[in-house]
Tab-separated table of C-alpha atoms in Angstrom:
chain	number	residue	atom	x	y	z
A	1	UNK	CA	118.423	88.616	100.886
A	2	UNK	CA	118.428	92.200	98.724
A	3	UNK	CA	117.292	94.741	100.478
A	4	UNK	CA	115.768	98.384	100.592
A	5	UNK	CA	116.071	100.664	103.442
A	6	UNK	CA	115.187	103.577	104.616
A	7	UNK	CA	117.792	106.411	101.499
A	8	UNK	CA	117.913	103.167	99.548
A	9	UNK	CA	114.502	103.382	99.261
A	10	UNK	CA	113.632	106.642	98.618
A	11	UNK	CA	115.296	106.441	95.496
A	12	UNK	CA	113.111	104.156	94.400
A	13	UNK	CA	109.550	106.082	95.317
A	14	UNK	CA	109.676	108.268	91.566
A	15	UNK	CA	109.727	104.806	89.614
A	16	UNK	CA	106.656	103.337	91.686
A	17	UNK	CA	105.184	106.268	91.205
A	18	UNK	CA	105.187	106.206	88.630
A	19	UNK	CA	104.749	102.170	87.056
A	20	UNK	CA	104.461	100.520	90.791
A	21	UNK	CA	103.951	97.145	89.399
A	22	UNK	CA	106.509	97.218	86.292
A	23	UNK	CA	108.834	98.775	88.713
A	24	UNK	CA	108.769	96.548	91.304
A	25	UNK	CA	108.889	94.153	88.116
A	26	UNK	CA	112.238	95.321	87.709
A	27	UNK	CA	113.299	95.036	91.033
A	28	UNK	CA	112.997	91.133	91.120
A	29	UNK	CA	113.287	89.236	87.758
A	30	UNK	CA	116.132	87.295	87.934
A	31	UNK	CA	115.997	86.612	91.821
A	32	UNK	CA	114.245	84.430	93.968
A	33	UNK	CA	115.341	85.754	96.827
A	34	UNK	CA	113.623	87.753	99.483
A	35	UNK	CA	113.388	91.436	99.017
A	36	UNK	CA	112.764	93.480	102.123
A	37	UNK	CA	111.416	97.459	102.190
A	38	UNK	CA	112.215	99.754	104.761
A	39	UNK	CA	112.062	102.716	107.062
A	40	UNK	CA	112.994	103.076	110.384
A	41	UNK	CA	110.865	100.033	112.333
A	42	UNK	CA	108.654	99.394	108.897
A	43	UNK	CA	109.603	96.715	107.056
A	44	UNK	CA	107.445	94.386	104.570
A	45	UNK	CA	109.138	91.050	102.446
A	46	UNK	CA	108.258	90.527	99.211
A	47	UNK	CA	108.303	87.377	98.632
A	48	UNK	CA	109.993	85.927	95.337
A	49	UNK	CA	110.356	81.821	95.567
A	50	UNK	CA	107.828	79.472	94.885
A	51	UNK	CA	108.439	77.248	97.657
A	52	UNK	CA	108.187	80.619	100.220
A	53	UNK	CA	105.212	81.161	98.699
A	54	UNK	CA	104.129	77.408	100.023
A	55	UNK	CA	105.541	77.596	103.094
A	56	UNK	CA	103.898	80.722	103.762
A	57	UNK	CA	100.109	80.595	102.172
A	58	UNK	CA	99.889	76.380	102.804
A	59	UNK	CA	102.319	74.337	104.775
A	60	UNK	CA	102.239	77.390	108.097
A	61	UNK	CA	99.487	79.031	107.524
A	62	UNK	CA	98.469	78.753	111.127
A	63	UNK	CA	101.318	80.500	111.863
A	64	UNK	CA	100.445	83.897	110.212
A	65	UNK	CA	97.189	86.539	110.047
A	66	UNK	CA	95.576	87.739	106.834
A	67	UNK	CA	96.685	91.286	107.050
A	68	UNK	CA	93.783	93.974	107.344
A	69	UNK	CA	94.883	96.125	104.813
A	70	UNK	CA	91.111	96.273	102.947
A	71	UNK	CA	89.699	98.611	105.533
A	72	UNK	CA	88.921	99.948	103.375
A	73	UNK	CA	86.173	98.010	101.628
A	74	UNK	CA	84.965	96.948	104.921
A	75	UNK	CA	81.626	99.150	104.537
A	76	UNK	CA	81.298	97.441	102.218
A	77	UNK	CA	82.201	93.745	102.377
A	78	UNK	CA	81.321	93.843	106.259
A	79	UNK	CA	82.527	90.559	107.957
A	80	UNK	CA	83.269	87.631	104.542
A	81	UNK	CA	85.433	85.647	103.506
A	82	UNK	CA	87.966	88.329	103.085
A	83	UNK	CA	88.247	89.880	106.391
A	84	UNK	CA	87.006	86.965	109.101
A	85	UNK	CA	88.952	84.693	112.037
A	86	UNK	CA	90.525	81.824	110.877
A	87	UNK	CA	87.821	80.542	112.427
A	88	UNK	CA	84.936	82.310	111.032
A	89	UNK	CA	86.047	81.937	107.900
A	90	UNK	CA	86.614	77.662	108.000
A	91	UNK	CA	82.616	77.544	109.586
A	92	UNK	CA	82.573	80.770	106.736
A	93	UNK	CA	83.667	78.523	103.476
A	94	UNK	CA	82.097	74.910	104.166
A	95	UNK	CA	79.491	76.633	103.481
A	96	UNK	CA	79.676	78.500	101.305
A	97	UNK	CA	81.329	75.270	99.283
A	98	UNK	CA	78.379	73.198	97.652
A	99	UNK	CA	77.891	76.028	95.345
A	100	UNK	CA	80.905	75.864	93.564
A	101	UNK	CA	80.491	71.949	92.867
A	102	UNK	CA	81.597	70.789	88.832
A	103	UNK	CA	77.560	69.823	88.801
A	104	UNK	CA	76.700	73.264	88.221
A	105	UNK	CA	79.382	73.830	85.029
A	106	UNK	CA	76.530	73.586	83.363
A	107	UNK	CA	74.203	75.207	84.185
A	108	UNK	CA	76.146	77.934	84.678
A	109	UNK	CA	77.736	77.836	81.215
A	110	UNK	CA	74.046	77.637	79.576
A	111	UNK	CA	72.999	81.199	81.711
A	112	UNK	CA	76.433	81.956	79.984
A	113	UNK	CA	75.387	81.506	76.824
A	114	UNK	CA	72.327	83.476	76.687
A	115	UNK	CA	73.555	86.068	78.762
A	116	UNK	CA	75.946	86.584	75.893
A	117	UNK	CA	73.512	86.154	72.847
A	118	UNK	CA	72.063	89.245	74.877
A	119	UNK	CA	75.228	91.109	75.000
A	120	UNK	CA	75.987	90.835	71.463
A	121	UNK	CA	72.683	92.684	70.170
A	122	UNK	CA	74.238	95.685	72.014
A	123	UNK	CA	78.499	94.861	71.076
A	124	UNK	CA	77.904	94.626	67.343
A	125	UNK	CA	75.966	97.954	67.845
A	126	UNK	CA	78.337	99.545	69.834
A	127	UNK	CA	81.191	97.607	67.450
A	128	UNK	CA	79.873	99.713	63.917
A	129	UNK	CA	80.370	103.035	65.186
A	130	UNK	CA	84.399	102.950	66.330
A	131	UNK	CA	86.239	100.864	68.474
A	132	UNK	CA	84.516	99.405	71.718
A	133	UNK	CA	86.340	99.631	75.631
A	134	UNK	CA	84.572	96.616	76.050
A	135	UNK	CA	85.531	96.354	80.095
A	136	UNK	CA	81.858	98.419	80.758
A	137	UNK	CA	79.868	95.983	78.620
A	138	UNK	CA	81.925	92.888	80.568
A	139	UNK	CA	81.028	93.641	83.652
A	140	UNK	CA	77.530	93.964	83.243
A	141	UNK	CA	77.596	91.178	81.669
A	142	UNK	CA	79.031	88.933	84.554
A	143	UNK	CA	76.997	91.090	87.288
A	144	UNK	CA	74.253	89.526	85.383
A	145	UNK	CA	75.689	85.865	85.541
A	146	UNK	CA	76.082	86.167	88.881
A	147	UNK	CA	73.032	87.470	89.473
A	148	UNK	CA	70.873	84.925	88.011
A	149	UNK	CA	73.405	81.744	88.855
A	150	UNK	CA	74.354	82.463	92.646
A	151	UNK	CA	71.688	85.029	93.622
A	152	UNK	CA	68.447	84.684	91.712
A	153	UNK	CA	67.091	84.523	88.302
A	154	UNK	CA	63.987	86.037	89.567
A	155	UNK	CA	65.432	89.759	90.742
A	156	UNK	CA	66.655	91.744	87.895
A	157	UNK	CA	68.295	94.943	89.726
A	158	UNK	CA	69.549	97.857	87.701
A	159	UNK	CA	72.542	97.251	86.573
A	160	UNK	CA	74.285	99.996	85.635
A	161	UNK	CA	73.472	101.854	88.677
A	162	UNK	CA	74.078	98.523	91.084
A	163	UNK	CA	78.289	98.499	88.752
A	164	UNK	CA	78.431	102.830	89.566
A	165	UNK	CA	77.423	102.239	93.511
A	166	UNK	CA	80.379	99.028	93.661
A	167	UNK	CA	82.621	100.919	91.462
A	168	UNK	CA	82.707	103.991	93.466
A	169	UNK	CA	83.117	102.007	96.333
A	170	UNK	CA	86.039	100.019	95.250
A	171	UNK	CA	88.015	103.018	93.445
A	172	UNK	CA	86.861	105.448	97.349
A	173	UNK	CA	88.406	102.369	99.313
A	174	UNK	CA	92.434	102.644	101.599
A	175	UNK	CA	93.137	99.775	99.196
A	176	UNK	CA	93.102	100.714	95.487
A	177	UNK	CA	96.490	101.791	94.968
A	178	UNK	CA	98.478	99.877	97.327
A	179	UNK	CA	101.743	100.768	95.740
A	180	UNK	CA	101.463	103.684	95.828
A	181	UNK	CA	100.272	105.024	99.106
A	182	UNK	CA	103.549	102.070	100.508
A	183	UNK	CA	105.411	103.820	98.089
A	184	UNK	CA	104.696	107.922	99.345
A	185	UNK	CA	104.471	107.222	103.086
A	186	UNK	CA	106.048	103.318	103.622
A	187	UNK	CA	106.216	104.404	107.418
A	188	UNK	CA	102.241	104.503	108.322
A	189	UNK	CA	99.732	102.440	107.910
A	190	UNK	CA	98.962	101.892	105.477
A	191	UNK	CA	94.787	102.053	105.745
A	192	UNK	CA	92.993	104.052	108.435
A	193	UNK	CA	89.498	102.273	110.493
A	194	UNK	CA	88.828	105.125	111.432
A	195	UNK	CA	88.375	107.515	108.231
A	196	UNK	CA	84.575	108.772	107.983
A	197	UNK	CA	83.009	108.148	105.056
A	198	UNK	CA	81.967	110.047	102.105
A	199	UNK	CA	78.303	111.000	100.792
A	200	UNK	CA	79.064	109.950	98.433
A	201	UNK	CA	80.330	106.112	98.782
A	202	UNK	CA	77.821	106.372	101.873
A	203	UNK	CA	74.708	106.471	99.008
A	204	UNK	CA	76.382	103.495	97.120
A	205	UNK	CA	75.720	101.837	100.104
A	206	UNK	CA	72.852	102.360	100.165
A	207	UNK	CA	71.959	101.326	96.450
A	208	UNK	CA	74.249	98.165	97.134
A	209	UNK	CA	72.981	97.134	100.151
A	210	UNK	CA	69.092	97.586	99.343
A	211	UNK	CA	69.443	94.686	96.661
A	212	UNK	CA	71.202	92.543	99.046
A	213	UNK	CA	67.829	93.356	101.055
A	214	UNK	CA	65.879	92.801	98.384
A	215	UNK	CA	67.361	89.086	98.268
A	216	UNK	CA	66.936	87.868	101.397
A	217	UNK	CA	63.306	89.281	102.151
A	218	UNK	CA	62.562	87.247	98.586
A	219	UNK	CA	64.672	84.376	100.263
A	220	UNK	CA	62.501	84.687	103.896
A	221	UNK	CA	58.732	85.484	102.286
A	222	UNK	CA	59.879	82.546	99.467
A	223	UNK	CA	58.654	85.007	96.232
A	224	UNK	CA	61.934	84.509	94.209
A	225	UNK	CA	63.681	81.245	93.662
A	226	UNK	CA	67.105	81.132	95.482
A	227	UNK	CA	70.420	81.203	93.295
A	228	UNK	CA	73.052	78.872	94.863
A	229	UNK	CA	74.606	81.162	97.722
A	230	UNK	CA	70.713	82.997	97.752
A	231	UNK	CA	69.740	78.485	97.968
A	232	UNK	CA	73.164	78.126	101.437
A	233	UNK	CA	72.361	80.949	102.504
A	234	UNK	CA	68.292	81.563	103.704
A	235	UNK	CA	69.326	78.011	104.854
A	236	UNK	CA	71.556	78.885	107.223
A	237	UNK	CA	69.436	82.177	108.188
A	238	UNK	CA	66.177	79.606	108.642
A	239	UNK	CA	67.878	76.829	110.825
A	240	UNK	CA	69.382	80.397	113.226
A	241	UNK	CA	72.860	79.004	111.791
A	242	UNK	CA	73.977	82.293	111.160
A	243	UNK	CA	72.054	86.164	110.762
A	244	UNK	CA	71.025	88.605	108.328
A	245	UNK	CA	74.182	90.461	108.900
A	246	UNK	CA	76.808	87.760	107.553
A	247	UNK	CA	73.756	86.908	105.198
A	248	UNK	CA	74.339	90.311	104.202
A	249	UNK	CA	77.851	89.822	103.865
A	250	UNK	CA	78.763	87.357	101.697
A	251	UNK	CA	75.900	88.623	99.472
A	252	UNK	CA	78.431	91.448	99.112
A	253	UNK	CA	82.244	90.052	99.588
A	254	UNK	CA	80.611	88.357	96.191
A	255	UNK	CA	78.996	91.218	94.507
A	256	UNK	CA	83.334	92.311	95.409
A	257	UNK	CA	85.169	89.938	93.641
A	258	UNK	CA	82.306	88.024	91.439
A	259	UNK	CA	82.024	89.614	88.598
A	260	UNK	CA	84.783	92.463	87.987
A	261	UNK	CA	87.870	89.839	88.459
A	262	UNK	CA	86.062	87.455	85.831
A	263	UNK	CA	84.917	90.934	83.388
A	264	UNK	CA	88.864	92.081	83.566
A	265	UNK	CA	90.174	88.709	82.720
A	266	UNK	CA	87.927	88.884	79.391
A	267	UNK	CA	89.154	91.764	78.657
A	268	UNK	CA	92.904	91.341	79.515
A	269	UNK	CA	92.314	88.031	76.964
A	270	UNK	CA	91.125	90.048	74.126
A	271	UNK	CA	93.699	92.473	73.951
A	272	UNK	CA	96.115	89.662	73.680
A	273	UNK	CA	94.684	87.479	70.728
A	274	UNK	CA	94.018	90.764	69.478
A	275	UNK	CA	97.102	92.055	69.705
A	276	UNK	CA	98.225	88.295	67.943
A	277	UNK	CA	96.096	87.459	65.735
A	278	UNK	CA	97.393	84.118	64.188
A	279	UNK	CA	96.760	83.036	68.291
A	280	UNK	CA	93.866	83.977	67.640
A	281	UNK	CA	92.385	82.165	64.519
A	282	UNK	CA	94.496	79.569	65.409
A	283	UNK	CA	91.320	79.482	68.506
A	284	UNK	CA	88.994	79.788	66.036
A	285	UNK	CA	89.058	77.354	63.917
A	286	UNK	CA	89.124	75.337	67.589
A	287	UNK	CA	86.335	76.568	68.516
A	288	UNK	CA	84.748	77.378	66.073
A	289	UNK	CA	81.742	74.295	65.681
A	290	UNK	CA	82.579	72.779	69.645
A	291	UNK	CA	81.301	73.318	73.031
A	292	UNK	CA	83.880	74.526	75.763
A	293	UNK	CA	82.860	72.119	78.118
A	294	UNK	CA	82.736	68.738	76.544
A	295	UNK	CA	86.929	68.479	76.243
A	296	UNK	CA	89.981	68.222	78.618
A	297	UNK	CA	89.992	70.946	80.789
A	298	UNK	CA	91.456	72.346	83.483
A	299	UNK	CA	90.520	75.680	86.125
A	300	UNK	CA	95.203	75.461	86.909
A	301	UNK	CA	97.702	74.739	84.371
A	302	UNK	CA	97.837	70.358	84.477
A	303	UNK	CA	100.117	69.399	81.235
A	304	UNK	CA	96.690	69.440	79.901
A	305	UNK	CA	94.054	70.713	78.583
A	306	UNK	CA	92.945	73.378	74.577
A	307	UNK	CA	94.552	76.921	73.345
A	308	UNK	CA	91.641	78.651	74.613
A	309	UNK	CA	92.408	77.121	78.037
A	310	UNK	CA	95.957	78.255	77.329
A	311	UNK	CA	95.400	82.114	76.689
A	312	UNK	CA	92.687	82.583	79.790
A	313	UNK	CA	95.486	81.013	81.836
A	314	UNK	CA	98.318	83.232	79.548
A	315	UNK	CA	95.887	86.343	80.105
A	316	UNK	CA	95.752	85.537	84.382
A	317	UNK	CA	98.891	84.889	84.157
A	318	UNK	CA	100.085	87.945	82.881
A	319	UNK	CA	97.479	90.258	84.293
A	320	UNK	CA	96.306	88.168	87.546
A	321	UNK	CA	93.182	89.807	88.885
A	322	UNK	CA	94.020	89.912	92.392
A	323	UNK	CA	97.853	91.210	92.729
A	324	UNK	CA	99.064	90.856	96.003
A	325	UNK	CA	98.447	88.705	98.827
A	326	UNK	CA	99.771	89.571	102.642
A	327	UNK	CA	100.032	87.957	105.505
A	328	UNK	CA	102.034	89.297	109.330
A	329	UNK	CA	102.850	86.291	111.232
A	330	UNK	CA	101.583	86.096	114.520
A	331	UNK	CA	105.270	85.399	116.363
A	332	UNK	CA	109.130	85.600	114.920
A	333	UNK	CA	109.365	82.609	111.653
A	334	UNK	CA	112.368	81.229	109.450
A	335	UNK	CA	110.745	81.332	105.442
A	336	UNK	CA	113.294	79.958	103.308
A	337	UNK	CA	116.519	80.744	104.874
A	338	UNK	CA	115.381	84.452	106.267
A	339	UNK	CA	114.216	84.912	110.311
A	340	UNK	CA	110.910	87.314	109.596
A	341	UNK	CA	110.324	89.876	113.141
A	342	UNK	CA	106.981	89.042	114.397
A	343	UNK	CA	104.050	91.408	113.365
A	344	UNK	CA	105.936	92.868	110.092
A	345	UNK	CA	104.749	92.541	106.682
A	346	UNK	CA	104.508	89.548	104.805
A	347	UNK	CA	103.223	90.530	100.458
A	348	UNK	CA	102.716	88.072	97.646
A	349	UNK	CA	102.929	89.728	94.673
A	350	UNK	CA	101.093	86.683	91.208
A	351	UNK	CA	102.387	90.071	88.931
A	352	UNK	CA	106.313	89.912	90.040
A	353	UNK	CA	106.056	86.042	90.651
A	354	UNK	CA	105.198	85.714	87.520
A	355	UNK	CA	106.721	87.125	85.393
A	356	UNK	CA	110.430	86.289	87.010
A	357	UNK	CA	112.666	85.141	85.013
A	358	UNK	CA	113.837	82.324	87.461
A	359	UNK	CA	110.800	80.285	87.056
A	360	UNK	CA	109.536	81.518	83.362
A	361	UNK	CA	111.030	81.493	80.078
A	362	UNK	CA	110.101	84.871	78.721
A	363	UNK	CA	107.730	85.916	81.248
A	364	UNK	CA	106.578	89.275	79.275
A	365	UNK	CA	106.000	87.060	76.503
A	366	UNK	CA	101.600	85.596	75.232
A	367	UNK	CA	103.424	82.134	74.952
A	368	UNK	CA	99.594	79.738	75.260
A	369	UNK	CA	101.870	77.199	74.525
A	370	UNK	CA	103.807	77.130	77.871
A	371	UNK	CA	100.947	75.431	78.858
A	372	UNK	CA	101.904	71.869	78.262
A	373	UNK	CA	104.092	71.341	80.985
A	374	UNK	CA	103.067	72.330	83.820
A	375	UNK	CA	103.854	75.150	85.994
A	376	UNK	CA	105.921	74.955	88.303
A	377	UNK	CA	104.203	73.978	92.418
A	378	UNK	CA	103.514	77.952	93.728
A	379	UNK	CA	104.622	79.980	90.771
A	380	UNK	CA	101.468	80.348	89.330
A	381	UNK	CA	98.687	81.806	91.805
A	382	UNK	CA	96.601	83.931	90.197
A	383	UNK	CA	93.468	82.835	92.533
A	384	UNK	CA	95.479	82.530	94.938
A	385	UNK	CA	97.134	79.631	96.806
A	386	UNK	CA	96.572	77.557	99.699
A	387	UNK	CA	92.750	76.825	101.854
A	388	UNK	CA	92.153	80.861	100.926
A	389	UNK	CA	92.396	79.778	97.675
A	390	UNK	CA	89.352	81.965	96.165
A	391	UNK	CA	86.365	79.968	96.312
A	392	UNK	CA	85.139	80.907	93.325
A	393	UNK	CA	88.207	79.756	90.319
A	394	UNK	CA	86.737	77.194	89.492
A	395	UNK	CA	83.147	79.256	88.904
A	396	UNK	CA	86.112	82.206	87.159
A	397	UNK	CA	87.228	79.596	84.085
A	398	UNK	CA	83.840	78.546	83.156
A	399	UNK	CA	83.032	81.422	82.148
A	400	UNK	CA	86.294	82.601	80.999
A	401	UNK	CA	85.641	79.617	78.606
A	402	UNK	CA	81.768	80.126	77.570
A	403	UNK	CA	82.148	84.276	76.901
A	404	UNK	CA	85.730	84.356	74.527
A	405	UNK	CA	84.288	81.396	72.403
A	406	UNK	CA	81.518	83.327	72.270
A	407	UNK	CA	82.969	86.303	71.284
A	408	UNK	CA	85.721	84.892	69.121
A	409	UNK	CA	82.793	82.536	67.675
A	410	UNK	CA	81.343	86.739	67.020
A	411	UNK	CA	84.002	89.413	66.497
A	412	UNK	CA	87.691	88.912	64.148
A	413	UNK	CA	89.278	91.118	66.899
A	414	UNK	CA	92.009	93.982	66.745
A	415	UNK	CA	93.102	96.327	69.062
A	416	UNK	CA	92.684	100.671	68.518
A	417	UNK	CA	94.576	101.491	71.722
A	418	UNK	CA	98.549	101.072	72.703
A	419	UNK	CA	99.388	97.267	72.672
A	420	UNK	CA	101.897	98.186	75.878
A	421	UNK	CA	98.996	99.597	78.145
A	422	UNK	CA	99.923	100.807	81.439
A	423	UNK	CA	98.335	98.786	84.458
A	424	UNK	CA	96.552	100.908	87.235
A	425	UNK	CA	97.152	98.911	90.338
A	426	UNK	CA	93.757	99.676	92.133
A	427	UNK	CA	91.890	96.511	94.265
A	428	UNK	CA	92.093	94.770	90.613
A	429	UNK	CA	94.091	94.795	87.769
A	430	UNK	CA	93.334	96.542	85.726
A	431	UNK	CA	94.925	99.314	82.484
A	432	UNK	CA	95.579	102.965	83.782
A	433	UNK	CA	93.676	104.425	80.174
A	434	UNK	CA	90.517	101.888	78.087
A	435	UNK	CA	91.641	99.205	75.691
A	436	UNK	CA	89.422	99.955	72.707
A	437	UNK	CA	88.965	96.706	70.729
A	438	UNK	CA	87.917	97.217	66.878
A	439	UNK	CA	85.225	93.945	66.783
A	440	UNK	CA	84.825	92.624	63.025
A	441	UNK	CA	81.390	90.181	62.704
A	442	UNK	CA	82.560	87.253	61.828
């Protein structure tokens, strides 16, 4: 086990503050040993071996609690899938799973194409004036898709205001820069559940809650046609299986995790294509006259698939939106060759795992062709691993396929930003500075 304790850990602080995830990746690259960070009695174990990840997140998952390190988001997501206890989580997941069945793929693709067609006119107009920051337009696009498919096609909220409100809440959350907090004061609790909510966040929550309650009122009185999630929640409310507060928390959870992550996946995929024009042109040739779902594809690498799929996989490997998962052992546990103490932190970091040369050849290079081979289990985990794998992963890939193919058909993509942008590990991975694209209509 590699160990960084007390003063030795203190020597890492400047690098972690300046560029957290690349520095962490440098520390772990080429090794699959567990890395221990400790100051006094406080310690966190970072797992670097896929077998250890598989053990903690899957084989022995019942021996661990999901660490409550997103307490700062609880005013938004309440007791939804991310924060509920294990018994409650199982019931919630069983309730919501039907919303993400393969039978809904073609409806999702249809709505995605319709919303992309609406967005392309605005993008072409913006592109004519110069480089475009795509992050916000893609967020708006993905929000509209989520709203129509999962909530209701009949309610047309002010998505700009809702997205601004959600952004403000996420930016204020005490998890928004875990590694920086970790580096500044590793001996202190990462979150303070009793911290007061600022007036700005209170106002933002009011906006979000108003939208959620419009949805719940609409499904209750029959004035809204429900999308997949809202239909399931409506039935659970009607049967008494769930109360309104629980239903509210589920909608809020998908507002938190249901569109931002897809928008970031697409933004990074566009960045990679813009910096690798030869791959972009090859992809354009493949998608020019094809249906994105009319070919073999999968949610995770399985050795099959087309270039479109492999570009998305590579974007998720290099820039996984969810960059860390945390667990706490309920009792002392043996992980690989190491004894992990009860109540300590166990961290799984997809970013460092995906960029470790022990598991990947040329790990920092964009090489979509690598997926003609199936990766080692638990070495590729952009959606998590085990039973807590993201419930919306299929929706993300379907959306990603349709949107990326449509954007590549519409534009020749170039970049007007640093080809190696600095990243910011907030709630999800984003660029520290706006990624600006040159979009030339084809």
